[in-house]
Amino acid sequence: MRVFVFVGRRLLLLALVMAIVSVLIFGIVQILPGDVAVMILGTSATPADLASLRQKLGLDRPAALRYADWVGDAIRGEWGTSLLYQVPVRPLVLERLGKSAVLALVALAVAVPLAIALGVLSTLRRNHFLDQAVGLVTLVAVSVPEFITGTVLILVLGLQFGLLPPSSLIDPRASLWSIAPSLVLPTLTLVLALLAHMTRMTRASMLDVLEKPYIRAARLKGLRPRVVILRHALRNALLPTVGIVAINVGFLIGGIVVVETVFAYPGLGRLMVDAVNHRDVPVIQMAALVIALTYALANLAADVVYAYLDPRIRY
Amino acid sequence: MTRNDEHRGGTRDGMTRRRLFELALAGSAIGVVEPLVKDQERGRAWAETPRSGGTLKMAWPSSPRTIDPALTIQGDEYMITQNVYDNLTRVDERLQVQPMLATRWSSDPQARVWTFHLRQGVKFHHGRELKASDVVLTFERVLDPKTASPGRTALGPIEKVEAVDDYTVRFRMSAPYADLPVNLGVTFGRVLPADRADKIVSEPSGTGPFRLVEFKPGERTRLVKFADYWDRPRPYLDELWQVNIPQHATQVAALSGGDVQMMFEVPVAFIGTLERAPGVSVGSVKSTSFQPVILATDHKPFDDNRVRLAMKLLLDRTAVIKAVWQGRGTVGNDHPVPDINPLHAPQPQRTQDVARAKALLAEAGHPQGFSAEIWTSNERVGMQELAVVVQQMVAPADIKLEVKTVPWSVFNANVYKKKALYINNWFGRATIDETVYPYFHSSGSWNEGKYSNPKLDKLLENGRSSTDPAKRKEIYAELQRVISDEGHYAVTYFTQYVSAVRSNVKGYTLHPLRWCDFRNTFLEA
């Protein structure tokens, strides 16, 4: 019962956050130079044409009313039409969201267990060769920009050895299994970029926890090292890592434009950048709102996981 | 009949029009069996028979914004509409006009009234037969100011389009216009179905060889074979995809790995890599694109033709092409008509002559040279390199240039038509009239050098109204000479259009206007 109350309160908070975010998104789009009518009609339009289009689009009405309309339409699922491509915004954004979600889930499914395992291994072999090797490799991987890692992976695995498809051209009719190979290289690139942060956070907080009196007590009690590490130390040490994973979910959905571009992966990030470049306001607004929502939901999920990991946590 | 009959290779006596047309089609089929025709190798390797089936994926760095032919302005959009729709006429790879939906046409002697006869039995993708009313709607729609089509002024001075009967269409011009058949073959002239004018984007239907089944902007556009195409057995491909791959490096990887079968355009930097890649063929064709040095006649010192001519004489064109395009390009002669244009006139090639340039400068009152800024943009390949090369080449005449580089958007706002000396980037056009008139007529919309010469204006107007091939040839030859000697352009080169395919792609010919026609393309087993 308690958990429902907790989640319910968090959901109310989330609604508040989304309301604030929507005001920010709408406000920022309003102050972008050049309005929608100019964008649609181009530079050769007459002032009369512009005025009539503004009236048709309702751009002459007060901003507060237009904001209310936009929010109302967004909630009712009427997301409008893309100015750039003349197609409905909702399928455009949702389909890209789905593709971004697939890549994000696959990348996290590989990166999170790997990072935790490497973090734990580093603490167990602290300051030895393995610890230093893990530190060096993950730091190098995070320091090299993704467009370089991605390109090198394409060159080596895709072209030199011909093991994997170098781009992510997904056939809409293909089965999940047959598209899997084209996800390998982008996933690998993302994993390399994500690994360092999570590994080092796990390692640092494991080291911290292992110094705690209750670990000494557990050891003195005669528990097997595996139980001490996994049940007593790791569970407590994971809290900061969970926070980082949550932030990365949002990042993977909306912020990996570089990887999406290098591998020609049709994700939400690229859609957003194209829309901004072409002042495609309906797409900018909805894509931004969807990305913000994923961040908020991921953080909500993290809060639930916190509470599970550490029963003392109450909100 | 006033169709331009200057086919290269000539025609034989006693041939019927039908036979001629069949030959023209066969000719195009012959031309296209080569793996991306290289200029010199045209006409080889013609023994293969096309094979049906397969999917061809073509990589593009950009994505279409719209699939409404009246509103298309980019190559990626042209590729889609070219394969979904047909035009009345076809502008072929030699920039000659050929029949397509119109089987024949004629005009009155003044080139003011044009009559086009339509092919019968042509079906739209939704099953209805093509009628003259469809053609009328198509052009009325482009000409309607409400459509806001860039084609409204580009198609020529069309006053009225009318259906004479179901298979005959008449165009009435407000001024003589000999180039109309060529202009109807360009991107705005795709013939649309009159009964679906409000569904051009949502449910496109054309008479072309492929149906559009999926349009995912920024991702891909998918076309599938139209089984009832009038020109059976074409098309040979089952599916034709346009896929959006923003990075050229990724495109190169995708082509080398066989993920895509074709790259729209290969930048100079990647040509070597692809030429060494197994299973890939690189092809190139002379294009109509050029990058002129603009010498604006409304600014000193370029108001004096001696200074303009001196600038032209200081440029070593072969060296320019080597420095800017690694040797890939055709030498230009200071006018915008490329040698692939059927009305290009052979003239003595202008070559570097520093002594004569210095003498002209001295005569014009600049014995010590002068200083100026040369403007260019870093967002179009070649422009910046050309500016630096020009800076070095005019230095021996004591002309000191400072290179000013700006982004393309700033260039269009503050440099184009405003500065005295700059590099520009033009794609070139299908018709001779569009190639010269807007750029050099004193009232021309793209006359960026404010060049005004009553004699040239007269020549440009005469060219428009003349339908006699010999007369046209004479007029346009004179016109090219005047522009070369006195105009505000120093044209040092025309660029090449370079593309690459998997070696099993056959029956595709590169078009100098960078158009992509897949009617004859097939995949070898």
mmCIF file of C-alpha atoms in Angstrom, chain A residues 96-280:
data_model
loop_
_atom_site.group_PDB
_atom_site.id
_atom_site.type_symbol
_atom_site.label_atom_id
_atom_site.label_comp_id
_atom_site.label_asym_id
_atom_site.label_seq_id
_atom_site.Cartn_x
_atom_site.Cartn_y
_atom_site.Cartn_z
ATOM 1 C CA ARG A 96 11.570 7.677 -33.669
ATOM 2 C CA LEU A 97 11.047 7.323 -29.926
ATOM 3 C CA GLY A 98 10.537 3.588 -30.383
ATOM 4 C CA LYS A 99 13.753 3.269 -32.350
ATOM 5 C CA SER A 100 15.680 5.325 -29.825
ATOM 6 C CA ALA A 101 14.209 3.194 -27.041
ATOM 7 C CA VAL A 102 15.371 -0.039 -28.700
ATOM 8 C CA LEU A 103 18.914 1.256 -29.024
ATOM 9 C CA ALA A 104 18.875 2.715 -25.486
ATOM 10 C CA LEU A 105 17.595 -0.514 -23.921
ATOM 11 C CA VAL A 106 20.107 -2.677 -25.764
ATOM 12 C CA ALA A 107 22.955 -0.325 -24.848
ATOM 13 C CA LEU A 108 21.927 -0.221 -21.181
ATOM 14 C CA ALA A 109 21.338 -3.980 -21.029
ATOM 15 C CA VAL A 110 24.959 -4.447 -22.061
ATOM 16 C CA ALA A 111 26.551 -1.481 -20.301
ATOM 17 C CA VAL A 112 24.949 -1.651 -16.835
ATOM 18 C CA PRO A 113 25.828 -5.266 -15.876
ATOM 19 C CA LEU A 114 29.246 -4.870 -17.474
ATOM 20 C CA ALA A 115 29.977 -1.630 -15.622
ATOM 21 C CA ILE A 116 28.856 -3.073 -12.286
ATOM 22 C CA ALA A 117 30.894 -6.225 -12.795
ATOM 23 C CA LEU A 118 33.980 -4.242 -13.778
ATOM 24 C CA GLY A 119 33.453 -1.875 -10.844
ATOM 25 C CA VAL A 120 33.214 -4.753 -8.368
ATOM 26 C CA LEU A 121 36.203 -6.533 -9.893
ATOM 27 C CA SER A 122 38.265 -3.340 -9.627
ATOM 28 C CA THR A 123 37.518 -3.018 -5.919
ATOM 29 C CA LEU A 124 38.368 -6.623 -5.249
ATOM 30 C CA ARG A 125 41.707 -6.240 -7.066
ATOM 31 C CA ARG A 126 42.264 -2.708 -5.886
ATOM 32 C CA ASN A 127 45.461 -1.081 -7.201
ATOM 33 C CA HIS A 128 46.483 -4.276 -8.912
ATOM 34 C CA PHE A 129 46.923 -4.792 -12.615
ATOM 35 C CA LEU A 130 43.260 -5.581 -13.309
ATOM 36 C CA ASP A 131 42.010 -2.474 -11.505
ATOM 37 C CA GLN A 132 44.432 -0.252 -13.385
ATOM 38 C CA ALA A 133 43.664 -1.886 -16.707
ATOM 39 C CA VAL A 134 39.912 -1.392 -16.244
ATOM 40 C CA GLY A 135 40.467 2.226 -15.224
ATOM 41 C CA LEU A 136 42.721 2.933 -18.188
ATOM 42 C CA VAL A 137 40.520 1.270 -20.808
ATOM 43 C CA THR A 138 37.256 2.816 -19.646
ATOM 44 C CA LEU A 139 38.822 6.279 -19.344
ATOM 45 C CA VAL A 140 40.323 6.073 -22.824
ATOM 46 C CA ALA A 141 36.976 4.879 -24.182
ATOM 47 C CA VAL A 142 35.095 7.809 -22.652
ATOM 48 C CA SER A 143 37.747 10.340 -23.675
ATOM 49 C CA VAL A 144 37.667 9.508 -27.385
ATOM 50 C CA PRO A 145 34.720 11.262 -29.022
ATOM 51 C CA GLU A 146 31.947 8.944 -30.242
ATOM 52 C CA PHE A 147 32.345 9.907 -33.886
ATOM 53 C CA ILE A 148 35.895 8.560 -33.726
ATOM 54 C CA THR A 149 35.052 5.336 -31.870
ATOM 55 C CA GLY A 150 32.118 4.800 -34.221
ATOM 56 C CA THR A 151 34.139 5.407 -37.371
ATOM 57 C CA VAL A 152 36.993 3.189 -36.211
ATOM 58 C CA LEU A 153 34.529 0.402 -35.370
ATOM 59 C CA ILE A 154 32.922 0.757 -38.819
ATOM 60 C CA LEU A 155 36.327 0.596 -40.482
ATOM 61 C CA VAL A 156 37.646 -2.363 -38.506
ATOM 62 C CA LEU A 157 34.641 -4.590 -37.822
ATOM 63 C CA GLY A 158 32.419 -3.446 -40.670
ATOM 64 C CA LEU A 159 34.815 -3.094 -43.570
ATOM 65 C CA GLN A 160 38.153 -4.705 -42.732
ATOM 66 C CA PHE A 161 36.702 -7.942 -41.447
ATOM 67 C CA GLY A 162 33.212 -7.600 -42.920
ATOM 68 C CA LEU A 163 31.636 -9.030 -39.765
ATOM 69 C CA LEU A 164 28.862 -6.521 -39.268
ATOM 70 C CA PRO A 165 26.792 -4.127 -41.340
ATOM 71 C CA PRO A 166 28.385 -0.657 -41.152
ATOM 72 C CA SER A 167 25.113 1.263 -41.106
ATOM 73 C CA SER A 168 21.708 0.805 -39.507
ATOM 74 C CA LEU A 169 19.362 0.624 -42.477
ATOM 75 C CA ILE A 170 16.491 -1.217 -40.938
ATOM 76 C CA ASP A 171 14.022 -2.925 -43.217
ATOM 77 C CA PRO A 172 10.532 -2.266 -41.813
ATOM 78 C CA ARG A 173 9.453 -5.833 -42.598
ATOM 79 C CA ALA A 174 12.506 -7.538 -41.149
ATOM 80 C CA SER A 175 12.264 -9.613 -37.989
ATOM 81 C CA LEU A 176 13.829 -8.438 -34.757
ATOM 82 C CA TRP A 177 16.451 -11.137 -35.071
ATOM 83 C CA SER A 178 17.583 -10.110 -38.532
ATOM 84 C CA ILE A 179 18.049 -6.453 -37.572
ATOM 85 C CA ALA A 180 20.126 -7.374 -34.529
ATOM 86 C CA PRO A 181 23.490 -7.316 -36.383
ATOM 87 C CA SER A 182 22.948 -3.713 -37.451
ATOM 88 C CA LEU A 183 22.524 -2.703 -33.808
ATOM 89 C CA VAL A 184 25.863 -4.159 -32.717
ATOM 90 C CA LEU A 185 28.177 -1.345 -33.792
ATOM 91 C CA PRO A 186 26.092 1.559 -32.463
ATOM 92 C CA THR A 187 25.552 -0.364 -29.231
ATOM 93 C CA LEU A 188 29.265 -0.996 -28.866
ATOM 94 C CA THR A 189 30.012 2.685 -29.436
ATOM 95 C CA LEU A 190 27.470 3.712 -26.808
ATOM 96 C CA VAL A 191 28.664 1.106 -24.314
ATOM 97 C CA LEU A 192 32.213 2.409 -24.607
ATOM 98 C CA ALA A 193 30.937 5.922 -23.962
ATOM 99 C CA LEU A 194 28.767 4.913 -20.981
ATOM 100 C CA LEU A 195 31.067 2.451 -19.277
ATOM 101 C CA ALA A 196 33.621 4.716 -17.628
ATOM 102 C CA HIS A 197 31.217 6.803 -15.584
ATOM 103 C CA MET A 198 29.222 3.871 -14.190
ATOM 104 C CA THR A 199 32.267 1.673 -13.574
ATOM 105 C CA ARG A 200 34.077 4.362 -11.643
ATOM 106 C CA MET A 201 31.012 5.284 -9.656
ATOM 107 C CA THR A 202 30.455 1.640 -8.684
ATOM 108 C CA ARG A 203 34.107 1.253 -7.763
ATOM 109 C CA ALA A 204 34.229 4.417 -5.653
ATOM 110 C CA SER A 205 31.083 3.664 -3.741
ATOM 111 C CA MET A 206 32.041 -0.010 -3.272
ATOM 112 C CA LEU A 207 35.351 1.094 -1.751
ATOM 113 C CA ASP A 208 33.455 3.447 0.495
ATOM 114 C CA VAL A 209 30.973 0.799 1.618
ATOM 115 C CA LEU A 210 33.647 -1.856 2.165
ATOM 116 C CA GLU A 211 35.167 0.391 4.865
ATOM 117 C CA LYS A 212 31.875 0.501 6.769
ATOM 118 C CA PRO A 213 31.614 -1.226 10.164
ATOM 119 C CA TYR A 214 28.700 -3.450 9.121
ATOM 120 C CA ILE A 215 30.846 -5.038 6.404
ATOM 121 C CA ARG A 216 33.521 -5.774 8.965
ATOM 122 C CA ALA A 217 30.776 -7.209 11.171
ATOM 123 C CA ALA A 218 29.501 -9.379 8.341
ATOM 124 C CA ARG A 219 32.985 -10.664 7.644
ATOM 125 C CA LEU A 220 33.649 -11.334 11.325
ATOM 126 C CA LYS A 221 30.338 -13.154 11.511
ATOM 127 C CA GLY A 222 31.945 -15.622 9.119
ATOM 128 C CA LEU A 223 29.809 -14.982 6.038
ATOM 129 C CA ARG A 224 31.269 -16.152 2.762
ATOM 130 C CA PRO A 225 33.045 -13.336 0.831
ATOM 131 C CA ARG A 226 30.585 -13.716 -2.076
ATOM 132 C CA VAL A 227 27.618 -13.019 0.212
ATOM 133 C CA VAL A 228 29.402 -10.106 1.875
ATOM 134 C CA ILE A 229 30.210 -8.495 -1.446
ATOM 135 C CA LEU A 230 26.994 -9.140 -3.346
ATOM 136 C CA ARG A 231 24.319 -8.882 -0.694
ATOM 137 C CA HIS A 232 25.758 -6.518 1.874
ATOM 138 C CA ALA A 233 28.191 -4.297 0.018
ATOM 139 C CA LEU A 234 26.959 -4.111 -3.558
ATOM 140 C CA ARG A 235 23.320 -3.516 -2.754
ATOM 141 C CA ASN A 236 24.208 -0.405 -0.781
ATOM 142 C CA ALA A 237 26.925 0.680 -3.167
ATOM 143 C CA LEU A 238 24.569 0.670 -6.149
ATOM 144 C CA LEU A 239 22.544 3.737 -5.129
ATOM 145 C CA PRO A 240 24.695 6.342 -6.939
ATOM 146 C CA THR A 241 25.021 4.056 -9.976
ATOM 147 C CA VAL A 242 21.232 3.840 -10.277
ATOM 148 C CA GLY A 243 21.064 7.619 -10.421
ATOM 149 C CA ILE A 244 23.575 7.687 -13.246
ATOM 150 C CA VAL A 245 21.678 5.008 -15.166
ATOM 151 C CA ALA A 246 18.512 7.098 -14.901
ATOM 152 C CA ILE A 247 20.228 10.161 -16.315
ATOM 153 C CA ASN A 248 21.685 8.045 -19.103
ATOM 154 C CA VAL A 249 18.241 6.826 -20.160
ATOM 155 C CA GLY A 250 17.243 10.380 -21.020
ATOM 156 C CA PHE A 251 20.586 10.973 -22.656
ATOM 157 C CA LEU A 252 20.266 7.854 -24.798
ATOM 158 C CA ILE A 253 16.764 8.806 -25.966
ATOM 159 C CA GLY A 254 17.426 12.395 -26.968
ATOM 160 C CA GLY A 255 21.101 13.192 -26.780
ATOM 161 C CA ILE A 256 23.037 10.769 -28.940
ATOM 162 C CA VAL A 257 22.791 12.707 -32.189
ATOM 163 C CA VAL A 258 26.433 12.017 -33.013
ATOM 164 C CA VAL A 259 26.088 8.237 -32.818
ATOM 165 C CA GLU A 260 22.770 8.345 -34.676
ATOM 166 C CA THR A 261 24.398 10.400 -37.416
ATOM 167 C CA VAL A 262 27.529 8.269 -37.777
ATOM 168 C CA PHE A 263 25.503 5.062 -38.069
ATOM 169 C CA ALA A 264 22.576 6.661 -39.929
ATOM 170 C CA TYR A 265 20.321 5.420 -37.101
ATOM 171 C CA PRO A 266 16.914 7.121 -37.308
ATOM 172 C CA GLY A 267 16.538 8.105 -33.659
ATOM 173 C CA LEU A 268 14.729 10.926 -31.868
ATOM 174 C CA GLY A 269 17.904 13.002 -31.454
ATOM 175 C CA ARG A 270 18.410 13.380 -35.196
ATOM 176 C CA LEU A 271 14.754 14.219 -35.742
ATOM 177 C CA MET A 272 15.064 16.985 -33.130
ATOM 178 C CA VAL A 273 18.202 18.468 -34.710
ATOM 179 C CA ASP A 274 16.650 18.421 -38.207
ATOM 180 C CA ALA A 275 13.534 20.086 -36.813
ATOM 181 C CA VAL A 276 15.539 22.826 -35.076
ATOM 182 C CA ASN A 277 17.556 23.467 -38.239
ATOM 183 C CA HIS A 278 14.366 23.984 -40.213
ATOM 184 C CA ARG A 279 12.264 25.760 -37.548
ATOM 185 C CA ASP A 280 9.782 22.904 -37.611
#
